[in-house]
PDB file of C-alpha atoms in Angstrom:
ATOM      1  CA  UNK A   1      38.756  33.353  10.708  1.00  0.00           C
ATOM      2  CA  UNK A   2      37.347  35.851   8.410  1.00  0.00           C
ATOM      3  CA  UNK A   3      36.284  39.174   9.564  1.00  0.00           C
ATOM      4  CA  UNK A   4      32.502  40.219   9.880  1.00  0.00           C
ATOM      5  CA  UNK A   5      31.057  43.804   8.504  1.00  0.00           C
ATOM      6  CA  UNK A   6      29.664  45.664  11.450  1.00  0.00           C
ATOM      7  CA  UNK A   7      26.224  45.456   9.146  1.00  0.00           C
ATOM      8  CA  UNK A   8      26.677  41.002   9.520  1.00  0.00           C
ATOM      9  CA  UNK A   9      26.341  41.814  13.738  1.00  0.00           C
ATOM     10  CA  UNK A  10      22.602  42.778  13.934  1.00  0.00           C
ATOM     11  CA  UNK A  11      19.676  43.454  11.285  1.00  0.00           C
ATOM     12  CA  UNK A  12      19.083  46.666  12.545  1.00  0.00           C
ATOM     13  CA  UNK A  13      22.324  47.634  11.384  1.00  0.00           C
ATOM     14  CA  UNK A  14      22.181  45.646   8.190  1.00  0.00           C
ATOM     15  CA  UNK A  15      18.911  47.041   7.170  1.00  0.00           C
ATOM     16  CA  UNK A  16      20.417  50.602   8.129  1.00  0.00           C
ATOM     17  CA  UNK A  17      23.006  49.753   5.665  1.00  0.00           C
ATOM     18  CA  UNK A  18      21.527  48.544   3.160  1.00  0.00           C
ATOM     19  CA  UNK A  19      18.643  51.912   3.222  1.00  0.00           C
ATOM     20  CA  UNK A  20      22.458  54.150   3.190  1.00  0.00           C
ATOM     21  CA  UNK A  21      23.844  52.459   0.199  1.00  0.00           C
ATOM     22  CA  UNK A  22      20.817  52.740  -1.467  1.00  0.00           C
ATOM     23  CA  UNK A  23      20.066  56.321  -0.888  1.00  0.00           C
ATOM     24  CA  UNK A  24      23.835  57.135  -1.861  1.00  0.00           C
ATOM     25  CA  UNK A  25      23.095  55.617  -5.212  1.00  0.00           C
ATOM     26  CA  UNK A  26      19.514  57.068  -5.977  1.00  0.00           C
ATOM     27  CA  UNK A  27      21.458  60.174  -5.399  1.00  0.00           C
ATOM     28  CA  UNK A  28      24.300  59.310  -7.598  1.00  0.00           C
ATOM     29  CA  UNK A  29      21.797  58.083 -10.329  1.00  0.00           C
ATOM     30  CA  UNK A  30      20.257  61.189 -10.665  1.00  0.00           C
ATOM     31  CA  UNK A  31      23.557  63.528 -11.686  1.00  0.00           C
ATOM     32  CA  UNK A  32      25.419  60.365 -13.524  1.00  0.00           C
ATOM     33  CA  UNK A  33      24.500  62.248 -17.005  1.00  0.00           C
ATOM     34  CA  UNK A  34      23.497  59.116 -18.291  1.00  0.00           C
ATOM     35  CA  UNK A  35      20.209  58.677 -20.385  1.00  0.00           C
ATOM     36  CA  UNK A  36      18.203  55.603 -19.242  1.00  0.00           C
ATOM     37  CA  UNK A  37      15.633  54.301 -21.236  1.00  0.00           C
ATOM     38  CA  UNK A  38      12.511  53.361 -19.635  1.00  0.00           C
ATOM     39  CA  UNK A  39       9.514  50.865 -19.322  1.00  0.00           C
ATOM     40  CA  UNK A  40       7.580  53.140 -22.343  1.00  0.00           C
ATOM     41  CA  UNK A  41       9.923  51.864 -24.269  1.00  0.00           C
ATOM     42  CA  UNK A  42       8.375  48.711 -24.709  1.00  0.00           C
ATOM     43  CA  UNK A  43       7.309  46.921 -28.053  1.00  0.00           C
ATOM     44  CA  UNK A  44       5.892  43.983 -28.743  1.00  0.00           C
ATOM     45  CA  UNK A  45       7.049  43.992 -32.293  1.00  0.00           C
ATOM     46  CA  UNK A  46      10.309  42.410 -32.914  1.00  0.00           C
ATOM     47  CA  UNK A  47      13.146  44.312 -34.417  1.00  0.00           C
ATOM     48  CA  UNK A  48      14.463  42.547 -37.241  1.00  0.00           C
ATOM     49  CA  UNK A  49      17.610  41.220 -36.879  1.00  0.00           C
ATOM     50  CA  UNK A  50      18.502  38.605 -34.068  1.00  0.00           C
ATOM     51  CA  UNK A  51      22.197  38.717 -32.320  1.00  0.00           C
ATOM     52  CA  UNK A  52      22.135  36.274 -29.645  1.00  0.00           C
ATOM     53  CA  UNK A  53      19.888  33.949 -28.332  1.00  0.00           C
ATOM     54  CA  UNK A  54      19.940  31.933 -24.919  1.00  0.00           C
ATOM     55  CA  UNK A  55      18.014  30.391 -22.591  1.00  0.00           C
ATOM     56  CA  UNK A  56      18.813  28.632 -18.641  1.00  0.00           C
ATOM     57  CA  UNK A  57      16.873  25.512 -17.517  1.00  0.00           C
ATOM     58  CA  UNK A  58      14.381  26.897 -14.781  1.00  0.00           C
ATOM     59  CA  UNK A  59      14.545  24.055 -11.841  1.00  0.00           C
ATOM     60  CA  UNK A  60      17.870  22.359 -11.178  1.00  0.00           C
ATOM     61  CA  UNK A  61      19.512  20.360  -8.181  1.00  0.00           C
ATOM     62  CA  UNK A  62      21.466  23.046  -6.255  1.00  0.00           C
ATOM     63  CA  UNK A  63      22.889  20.481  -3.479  1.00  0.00           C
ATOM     64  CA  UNK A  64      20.084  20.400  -0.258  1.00  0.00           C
ATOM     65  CA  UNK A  65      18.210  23.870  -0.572  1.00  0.00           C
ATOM     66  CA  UNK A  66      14.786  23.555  -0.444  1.00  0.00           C
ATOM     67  CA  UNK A  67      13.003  23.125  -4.261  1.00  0.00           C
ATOM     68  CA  UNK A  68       9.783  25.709  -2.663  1.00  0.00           C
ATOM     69  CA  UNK A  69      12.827  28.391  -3.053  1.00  0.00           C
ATOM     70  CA  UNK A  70      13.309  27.248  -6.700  1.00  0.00           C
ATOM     71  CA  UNK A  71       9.877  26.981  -7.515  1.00  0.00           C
ATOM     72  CA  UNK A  72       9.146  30.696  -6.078  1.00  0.00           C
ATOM     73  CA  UNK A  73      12.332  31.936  -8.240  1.00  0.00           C
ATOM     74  CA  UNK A  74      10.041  31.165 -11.242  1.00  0.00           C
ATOM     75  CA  UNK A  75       7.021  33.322  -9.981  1.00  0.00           C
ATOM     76  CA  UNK A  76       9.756  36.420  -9.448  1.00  0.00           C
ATOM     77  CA  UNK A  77      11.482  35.841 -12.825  1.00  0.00           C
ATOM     78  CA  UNK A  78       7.425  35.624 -14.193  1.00  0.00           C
ATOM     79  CA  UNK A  79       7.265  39.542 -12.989  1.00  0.00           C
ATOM     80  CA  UNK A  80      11.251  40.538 -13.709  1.00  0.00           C
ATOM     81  CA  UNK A  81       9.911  38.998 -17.584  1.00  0.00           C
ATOM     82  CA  UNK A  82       6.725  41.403 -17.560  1.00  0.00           C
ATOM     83  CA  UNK A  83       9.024  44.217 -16.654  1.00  0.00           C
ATOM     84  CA  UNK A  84      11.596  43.685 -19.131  1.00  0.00           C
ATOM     85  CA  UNK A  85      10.051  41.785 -22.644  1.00  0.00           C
ATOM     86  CA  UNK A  86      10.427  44.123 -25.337  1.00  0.00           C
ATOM     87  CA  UNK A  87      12.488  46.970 -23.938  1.00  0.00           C
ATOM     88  CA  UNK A  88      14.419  48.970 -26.378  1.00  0.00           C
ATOM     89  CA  UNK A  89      17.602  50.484 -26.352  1.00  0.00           C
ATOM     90  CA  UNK A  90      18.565  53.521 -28.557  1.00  0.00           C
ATOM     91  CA  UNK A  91      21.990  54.946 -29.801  1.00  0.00           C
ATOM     92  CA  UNK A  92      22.993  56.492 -26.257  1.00  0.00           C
ATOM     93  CA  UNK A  93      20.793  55.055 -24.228  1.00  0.00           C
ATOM     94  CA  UNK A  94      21.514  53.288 -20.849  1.00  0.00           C
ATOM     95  CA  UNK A  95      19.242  49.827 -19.389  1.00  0.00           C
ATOM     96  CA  UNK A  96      19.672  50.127 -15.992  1.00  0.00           C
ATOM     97  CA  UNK A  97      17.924  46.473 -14.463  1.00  0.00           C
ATOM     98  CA  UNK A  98      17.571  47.680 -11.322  1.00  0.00           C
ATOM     99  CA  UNK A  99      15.511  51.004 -12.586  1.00  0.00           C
ATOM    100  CA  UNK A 100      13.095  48.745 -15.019  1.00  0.00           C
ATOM    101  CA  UNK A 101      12.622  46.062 -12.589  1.00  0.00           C
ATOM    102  CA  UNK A 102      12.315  48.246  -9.138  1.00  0.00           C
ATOM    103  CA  UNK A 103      12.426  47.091  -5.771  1.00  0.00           C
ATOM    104  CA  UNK A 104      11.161  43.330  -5.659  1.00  0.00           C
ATOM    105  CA  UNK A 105       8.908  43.174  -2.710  1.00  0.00           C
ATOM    106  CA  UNK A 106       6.469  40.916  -0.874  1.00  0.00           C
ATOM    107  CA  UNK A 107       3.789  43.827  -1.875  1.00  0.00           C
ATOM    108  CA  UNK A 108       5.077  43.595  -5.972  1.00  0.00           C
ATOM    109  CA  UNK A 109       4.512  39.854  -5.748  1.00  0.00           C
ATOM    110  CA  UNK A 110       8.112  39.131  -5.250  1.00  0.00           C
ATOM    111  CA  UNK A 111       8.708  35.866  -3.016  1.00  0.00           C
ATOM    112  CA  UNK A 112      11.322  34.449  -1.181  1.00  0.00           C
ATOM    113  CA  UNK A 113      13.827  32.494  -3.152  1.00  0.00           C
ATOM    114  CA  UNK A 114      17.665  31.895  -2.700  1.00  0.00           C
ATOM    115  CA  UNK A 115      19.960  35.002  -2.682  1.00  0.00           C
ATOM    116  CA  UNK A 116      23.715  34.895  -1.922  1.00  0.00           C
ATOM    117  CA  UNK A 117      24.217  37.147   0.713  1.00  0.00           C
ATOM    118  CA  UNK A 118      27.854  37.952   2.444  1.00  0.00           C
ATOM    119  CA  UNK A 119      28.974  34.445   0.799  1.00  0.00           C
ATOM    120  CA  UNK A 120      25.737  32.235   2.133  1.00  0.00           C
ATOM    121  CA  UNK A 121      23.117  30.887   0.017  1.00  0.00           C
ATOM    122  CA  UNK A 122      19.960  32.084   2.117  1.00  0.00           C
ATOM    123  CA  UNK A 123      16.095  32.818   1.444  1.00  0.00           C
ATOM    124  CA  UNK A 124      15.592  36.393   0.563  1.00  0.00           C
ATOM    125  CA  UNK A 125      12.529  38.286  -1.195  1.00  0.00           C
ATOM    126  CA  UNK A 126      13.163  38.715  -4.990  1.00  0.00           C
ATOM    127  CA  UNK A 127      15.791  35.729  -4.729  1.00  0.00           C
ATOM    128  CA  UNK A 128      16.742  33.528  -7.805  1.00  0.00           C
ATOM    129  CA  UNK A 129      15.924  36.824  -9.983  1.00  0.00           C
ATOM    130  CA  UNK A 130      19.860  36.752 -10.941  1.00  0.00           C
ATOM    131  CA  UNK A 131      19.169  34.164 -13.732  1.00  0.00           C
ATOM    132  CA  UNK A 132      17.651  36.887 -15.261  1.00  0.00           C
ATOM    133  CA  UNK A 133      20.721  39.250 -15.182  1.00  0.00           C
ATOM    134  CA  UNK A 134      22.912  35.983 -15.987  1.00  0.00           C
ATOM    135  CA  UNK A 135      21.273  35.252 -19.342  1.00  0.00           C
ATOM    136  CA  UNK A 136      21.483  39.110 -20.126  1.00  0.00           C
ATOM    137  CA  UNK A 137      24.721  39.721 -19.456  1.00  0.00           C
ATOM    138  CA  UNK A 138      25.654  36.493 -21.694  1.00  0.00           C
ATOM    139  CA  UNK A 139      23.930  37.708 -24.856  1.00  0.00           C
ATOM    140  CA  UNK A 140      25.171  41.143 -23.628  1.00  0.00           C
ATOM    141  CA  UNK A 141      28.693  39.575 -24.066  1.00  0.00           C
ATOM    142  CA  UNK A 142      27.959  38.296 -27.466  1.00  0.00           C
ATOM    143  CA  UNK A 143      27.067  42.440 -28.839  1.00  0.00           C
ATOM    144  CA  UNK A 144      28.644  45.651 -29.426  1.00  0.00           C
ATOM    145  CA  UNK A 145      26.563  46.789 -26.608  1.00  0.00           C
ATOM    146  CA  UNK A 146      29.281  48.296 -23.920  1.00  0.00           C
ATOM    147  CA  UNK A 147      28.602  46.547 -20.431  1.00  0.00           C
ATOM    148  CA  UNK A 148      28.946  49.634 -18.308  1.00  0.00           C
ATOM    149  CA  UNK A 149      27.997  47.973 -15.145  1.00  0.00           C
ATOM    150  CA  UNK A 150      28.074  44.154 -14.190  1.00  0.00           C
ATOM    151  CA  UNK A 151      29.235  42.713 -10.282  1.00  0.00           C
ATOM    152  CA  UNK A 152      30.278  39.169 -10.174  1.00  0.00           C
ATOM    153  CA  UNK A 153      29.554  36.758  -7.712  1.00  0.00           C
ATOM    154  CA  UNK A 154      32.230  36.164  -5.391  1.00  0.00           C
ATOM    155  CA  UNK A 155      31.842  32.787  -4.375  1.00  0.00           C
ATOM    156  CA  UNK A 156      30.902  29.220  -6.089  1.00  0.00           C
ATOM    157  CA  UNK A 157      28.176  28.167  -3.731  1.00  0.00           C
ATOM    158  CA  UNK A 158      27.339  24.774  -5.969  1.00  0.00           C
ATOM    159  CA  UNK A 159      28.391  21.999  -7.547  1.00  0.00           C
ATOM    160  CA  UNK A 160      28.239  22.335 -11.333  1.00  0.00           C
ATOM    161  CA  UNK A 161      25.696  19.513 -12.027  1.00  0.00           C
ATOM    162  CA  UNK A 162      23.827  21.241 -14.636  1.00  0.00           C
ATOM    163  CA  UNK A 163      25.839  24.111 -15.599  1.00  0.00           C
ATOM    164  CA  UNK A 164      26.237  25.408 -19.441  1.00  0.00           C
ATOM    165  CA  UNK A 165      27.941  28.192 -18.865  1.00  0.00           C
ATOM    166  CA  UNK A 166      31.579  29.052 -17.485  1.00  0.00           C
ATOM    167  CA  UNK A 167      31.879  29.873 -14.120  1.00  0.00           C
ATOM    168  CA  UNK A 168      31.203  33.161 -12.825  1.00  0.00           C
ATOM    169  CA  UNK A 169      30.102  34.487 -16.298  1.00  0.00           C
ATOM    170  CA  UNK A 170      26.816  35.957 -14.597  1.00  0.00           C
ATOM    171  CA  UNK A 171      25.617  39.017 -13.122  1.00  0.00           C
ATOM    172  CA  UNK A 172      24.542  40.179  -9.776  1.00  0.00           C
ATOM    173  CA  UNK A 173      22.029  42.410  -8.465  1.00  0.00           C
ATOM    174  CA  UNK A 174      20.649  43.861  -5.256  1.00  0.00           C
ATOM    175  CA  UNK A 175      18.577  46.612  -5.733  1.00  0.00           C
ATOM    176  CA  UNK A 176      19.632  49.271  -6.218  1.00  0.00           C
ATOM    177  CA  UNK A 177      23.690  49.400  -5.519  1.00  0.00           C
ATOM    178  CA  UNK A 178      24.562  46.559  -7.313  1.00  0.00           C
ATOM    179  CA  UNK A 179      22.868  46.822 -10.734  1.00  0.00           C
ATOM    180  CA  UNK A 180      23.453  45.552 -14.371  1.00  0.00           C
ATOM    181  CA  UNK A 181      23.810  48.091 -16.767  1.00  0.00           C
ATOM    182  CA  UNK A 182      24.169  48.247 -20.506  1.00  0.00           C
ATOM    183  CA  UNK A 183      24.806  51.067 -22.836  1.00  0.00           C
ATOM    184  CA  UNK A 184      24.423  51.310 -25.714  1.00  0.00           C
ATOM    185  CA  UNK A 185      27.298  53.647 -27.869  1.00  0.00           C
ATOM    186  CA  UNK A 186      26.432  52.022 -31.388  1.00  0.00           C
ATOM    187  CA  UNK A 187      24.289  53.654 -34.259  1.00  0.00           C
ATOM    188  CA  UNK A 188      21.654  50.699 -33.686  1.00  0.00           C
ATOM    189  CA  UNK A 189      18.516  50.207 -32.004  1.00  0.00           C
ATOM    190  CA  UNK A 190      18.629  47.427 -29.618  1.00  0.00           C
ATOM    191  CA  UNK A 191      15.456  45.048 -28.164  1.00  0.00           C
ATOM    192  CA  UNK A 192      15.430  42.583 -25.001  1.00  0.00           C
ATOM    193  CA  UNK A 193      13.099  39.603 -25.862  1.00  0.00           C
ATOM    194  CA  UNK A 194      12.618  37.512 -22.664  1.00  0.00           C
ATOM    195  CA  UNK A 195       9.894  34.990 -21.754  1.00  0.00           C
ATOM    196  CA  UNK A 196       9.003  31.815 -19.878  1.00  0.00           C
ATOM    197  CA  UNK A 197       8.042  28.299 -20.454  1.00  0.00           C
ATOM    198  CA  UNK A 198       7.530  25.171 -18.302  1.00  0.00           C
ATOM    199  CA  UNK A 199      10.951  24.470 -18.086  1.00  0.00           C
ATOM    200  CA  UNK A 200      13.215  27.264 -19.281  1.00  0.00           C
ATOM    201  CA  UNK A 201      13.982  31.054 -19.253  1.00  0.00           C
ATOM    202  CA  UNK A 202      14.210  32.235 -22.762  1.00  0.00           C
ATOM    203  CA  UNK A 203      16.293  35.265 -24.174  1.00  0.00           C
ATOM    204  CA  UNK A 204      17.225  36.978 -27.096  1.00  0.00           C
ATOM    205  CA  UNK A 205      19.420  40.506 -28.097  1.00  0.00           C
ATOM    206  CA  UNK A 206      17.725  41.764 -31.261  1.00  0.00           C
ATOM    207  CA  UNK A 207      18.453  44.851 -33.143  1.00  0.00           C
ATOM    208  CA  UNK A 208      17.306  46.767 -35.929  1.00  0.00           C
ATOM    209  CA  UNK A 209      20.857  46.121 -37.860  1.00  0.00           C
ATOM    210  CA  UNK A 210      22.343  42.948 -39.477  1.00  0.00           C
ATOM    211  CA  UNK A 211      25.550  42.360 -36.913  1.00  0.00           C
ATOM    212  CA  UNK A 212      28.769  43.223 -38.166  1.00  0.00           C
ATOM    213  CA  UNK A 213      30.774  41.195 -35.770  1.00  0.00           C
ATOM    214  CA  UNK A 214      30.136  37.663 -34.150  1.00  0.00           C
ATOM    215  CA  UNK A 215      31.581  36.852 -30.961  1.00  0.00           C
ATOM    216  CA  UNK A 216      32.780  33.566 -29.171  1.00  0.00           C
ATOM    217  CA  UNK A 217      33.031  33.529 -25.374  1.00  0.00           C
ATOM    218  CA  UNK A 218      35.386  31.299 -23.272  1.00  0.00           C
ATOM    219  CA  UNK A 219      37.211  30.718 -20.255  1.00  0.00           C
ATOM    220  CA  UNK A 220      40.911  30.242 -19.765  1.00  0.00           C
ATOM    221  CA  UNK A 221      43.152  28.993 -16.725  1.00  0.00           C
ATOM    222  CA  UNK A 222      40.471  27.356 -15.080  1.00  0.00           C
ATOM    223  CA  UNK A 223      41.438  25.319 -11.822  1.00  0.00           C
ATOM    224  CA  UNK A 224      40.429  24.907  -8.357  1.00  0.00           C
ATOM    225  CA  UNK A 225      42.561  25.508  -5.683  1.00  0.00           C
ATOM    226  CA  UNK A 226      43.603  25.080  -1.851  1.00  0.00           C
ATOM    227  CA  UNK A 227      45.119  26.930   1.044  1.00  0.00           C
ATOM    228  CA  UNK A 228      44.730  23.863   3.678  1.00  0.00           C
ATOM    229  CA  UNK A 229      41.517  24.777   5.421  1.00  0.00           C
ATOM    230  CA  UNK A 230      39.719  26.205   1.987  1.00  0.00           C
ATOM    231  CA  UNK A 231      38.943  25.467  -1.393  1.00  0.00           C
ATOM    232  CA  UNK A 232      38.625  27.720  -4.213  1.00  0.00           C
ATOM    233  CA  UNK A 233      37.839  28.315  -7.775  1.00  0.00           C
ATOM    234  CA  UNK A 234      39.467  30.905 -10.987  1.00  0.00           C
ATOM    235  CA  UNK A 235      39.110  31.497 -14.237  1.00  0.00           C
ATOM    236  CA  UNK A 236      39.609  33.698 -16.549  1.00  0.00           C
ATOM    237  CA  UNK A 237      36.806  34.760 -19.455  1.00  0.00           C
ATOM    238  CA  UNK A 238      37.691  35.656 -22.911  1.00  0.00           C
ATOM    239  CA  UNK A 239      35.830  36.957 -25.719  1.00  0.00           C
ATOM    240  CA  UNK A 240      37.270  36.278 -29.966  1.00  0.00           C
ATOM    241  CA  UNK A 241      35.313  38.920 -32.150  1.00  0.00           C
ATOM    242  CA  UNK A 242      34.965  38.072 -35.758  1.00  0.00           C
ATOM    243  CA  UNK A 243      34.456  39.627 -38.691  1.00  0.00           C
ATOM    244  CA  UNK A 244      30.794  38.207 -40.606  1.00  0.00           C
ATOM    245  CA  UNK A 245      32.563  38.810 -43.686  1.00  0.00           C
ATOM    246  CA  UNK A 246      35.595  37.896 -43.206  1.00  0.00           C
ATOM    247  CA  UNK A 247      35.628  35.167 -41.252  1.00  0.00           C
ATOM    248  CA  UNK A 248      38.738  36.727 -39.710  1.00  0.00           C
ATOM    249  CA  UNK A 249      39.782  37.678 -35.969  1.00  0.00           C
ATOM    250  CA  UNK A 250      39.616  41.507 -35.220  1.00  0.00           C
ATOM    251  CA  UNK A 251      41.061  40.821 -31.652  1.00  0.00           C
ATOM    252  CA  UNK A 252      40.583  38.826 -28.130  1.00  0.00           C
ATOM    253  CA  UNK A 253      39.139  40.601 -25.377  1.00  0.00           C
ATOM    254  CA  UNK A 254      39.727  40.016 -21.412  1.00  0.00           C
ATOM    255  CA  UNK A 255      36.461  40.131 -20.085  1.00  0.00           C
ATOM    256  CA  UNK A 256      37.542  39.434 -16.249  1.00  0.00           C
ATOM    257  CA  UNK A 257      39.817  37.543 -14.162  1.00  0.00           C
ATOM    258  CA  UNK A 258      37.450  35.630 -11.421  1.00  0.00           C
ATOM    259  CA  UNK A 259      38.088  34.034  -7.831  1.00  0.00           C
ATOM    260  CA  UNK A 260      35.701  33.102  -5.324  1.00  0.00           C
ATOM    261  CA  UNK A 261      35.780  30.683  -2.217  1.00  0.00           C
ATOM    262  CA  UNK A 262      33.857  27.129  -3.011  1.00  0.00           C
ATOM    263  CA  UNK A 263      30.909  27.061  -0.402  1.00  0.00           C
ATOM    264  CA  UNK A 264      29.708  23.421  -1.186  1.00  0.00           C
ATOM    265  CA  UNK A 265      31.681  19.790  -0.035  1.00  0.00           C
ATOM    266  CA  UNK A 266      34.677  19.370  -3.045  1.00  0.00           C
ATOM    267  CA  UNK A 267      34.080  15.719  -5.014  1.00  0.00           C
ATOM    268  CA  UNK A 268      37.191  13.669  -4.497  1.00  0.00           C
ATOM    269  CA  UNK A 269      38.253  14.849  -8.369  1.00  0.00           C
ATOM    270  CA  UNK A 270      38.289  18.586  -6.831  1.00  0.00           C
ATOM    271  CA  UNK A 271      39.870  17.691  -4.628  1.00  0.00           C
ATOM    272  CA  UNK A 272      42.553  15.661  -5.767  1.00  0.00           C
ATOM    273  CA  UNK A 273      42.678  18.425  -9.081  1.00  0.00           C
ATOM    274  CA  UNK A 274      43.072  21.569  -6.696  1.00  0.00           C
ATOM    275  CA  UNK A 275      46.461  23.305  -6.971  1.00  0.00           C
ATOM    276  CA  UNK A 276      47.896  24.686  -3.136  1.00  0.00           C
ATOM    277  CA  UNK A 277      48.221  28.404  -3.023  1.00  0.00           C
TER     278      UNK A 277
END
């Protein structure tokens, strides 16, 4: 049986855990030398040039959990959107998520939607606000913009009825320790477009410079796997960067090596797939 954190015994010393970890990094923020930029940095006009666009289907099955949770996710991503559309990034500059967005809370609007917490899907204020982060770090991935700060999830808590993306090629957050950071250590001027329809979350990287590179991003060694009592899922992403001109290869990057405990009942392919550790 796995071990519990003394902060899993009792909220009182969760919550006292949580308040530590987050005053250790507001003080580590403020002498990290880094230059954030901020919510003045806003525009509504477009820079030019578009690098990546992306966008993640809003509602979707996600085995039993209640759909109220899903439909709440929407109202936080509505306020993570108004936070974040049209933020620019300079040559130097840092977007820190968690300093744009601030602390989602029942007071900010923020509702209760599903957060993975100590490997358990549960309600939590500001929950589902991760497809946010997902969809940034993605068109992140597909840049020259350096990700300086990015936490994956460590478990696969659904099936992957809907799912576009690799596995664990997202980002999480908890404000303010866990954050999603890019900086940018390019010449360019960079913009975050973001906004919402009926059905989707919509995203795009812009800059103010025609992209020198393109970049295609893939996983590698994929497979599920078994220790008897368990299952489990790794991967591997990769990233090609191209030459526009060219047409030609630069080099292949290893963007991570990923394992995580499956939370959710294995289909009989999983299961009959999954290699024994």
């Amino acid at each position: 049986m796995a071990r519990r954190l003394l902060s899993q015994c009792h909220p009182l010393l969760y919550h006292a855990s949580v308040a530590f970890h987050r005053l250790r990094r507001s003080v580590r923020s403020r002498f990290d030398g880094r230059t954030y930029c901020s919510a003045a940095q806003i525009s509504t006009e477009p820079l030019p040039h578009r690098i990546r666009k992306h966008q993640s289907l809003l509602i979707r099955k996600l085995g039993s959990t209640d759909l109220r949770l899903q439909h709440n996710k929407v109202d936080n991503l509505r306020l993570v959107v108004a936070a974040l559309d049209g933020v620019v990034l300079g040559p130097g500059e840092t977007f820190s998520f968690c300093k744009l967005v601030g602390k989602p809370s029942r007071r900010r609007g923020f509702k209760q939607g599903l957060e993975l917490s100590f490997g358990v899907a549960r309600p939590g204020i500001g929950g589902g606000i991760c497809q946010s982060t997902n969809l940034l770090y993605w068109l992140a991935l597909h840049s020259e913009l350096t990700i300086s700060e990015r936490h994956h999830h460590t478990c696969d808590p659904f099936p992957d009825e809907g799912r576009v993306l690799p596995w664990s090629s997202g980002a999480a957050v908890f404000y303010n320790y866990l954050d999603f950071q890019l900086t940018n250590n390019t010449a360019a001027t960079f913009q975050i477009r973001l906004r919402l329809t009926d059905t989707h979350l919509l995203g795009e990287l812009r800059s103010d410079r025609s992209p020198v590179f393109k970049y295609h991003v893939y996983e590698e060694k994929h497979q599920f796997l078994h220790d008897g009592t368990a299952y489990f899922r790794s991967n591997e992403i990769w990233r090609r960067v191209v030459n526009r001109a060219s047409g030609l290869t630069v080099r292949r990057e290893l963007i991570s090596r990923n394992f995580g405990r499956v939370l959710y009942e294995p289909s009989e392919e999983i299961r009959r797939a999954a290699v024994a550790l």
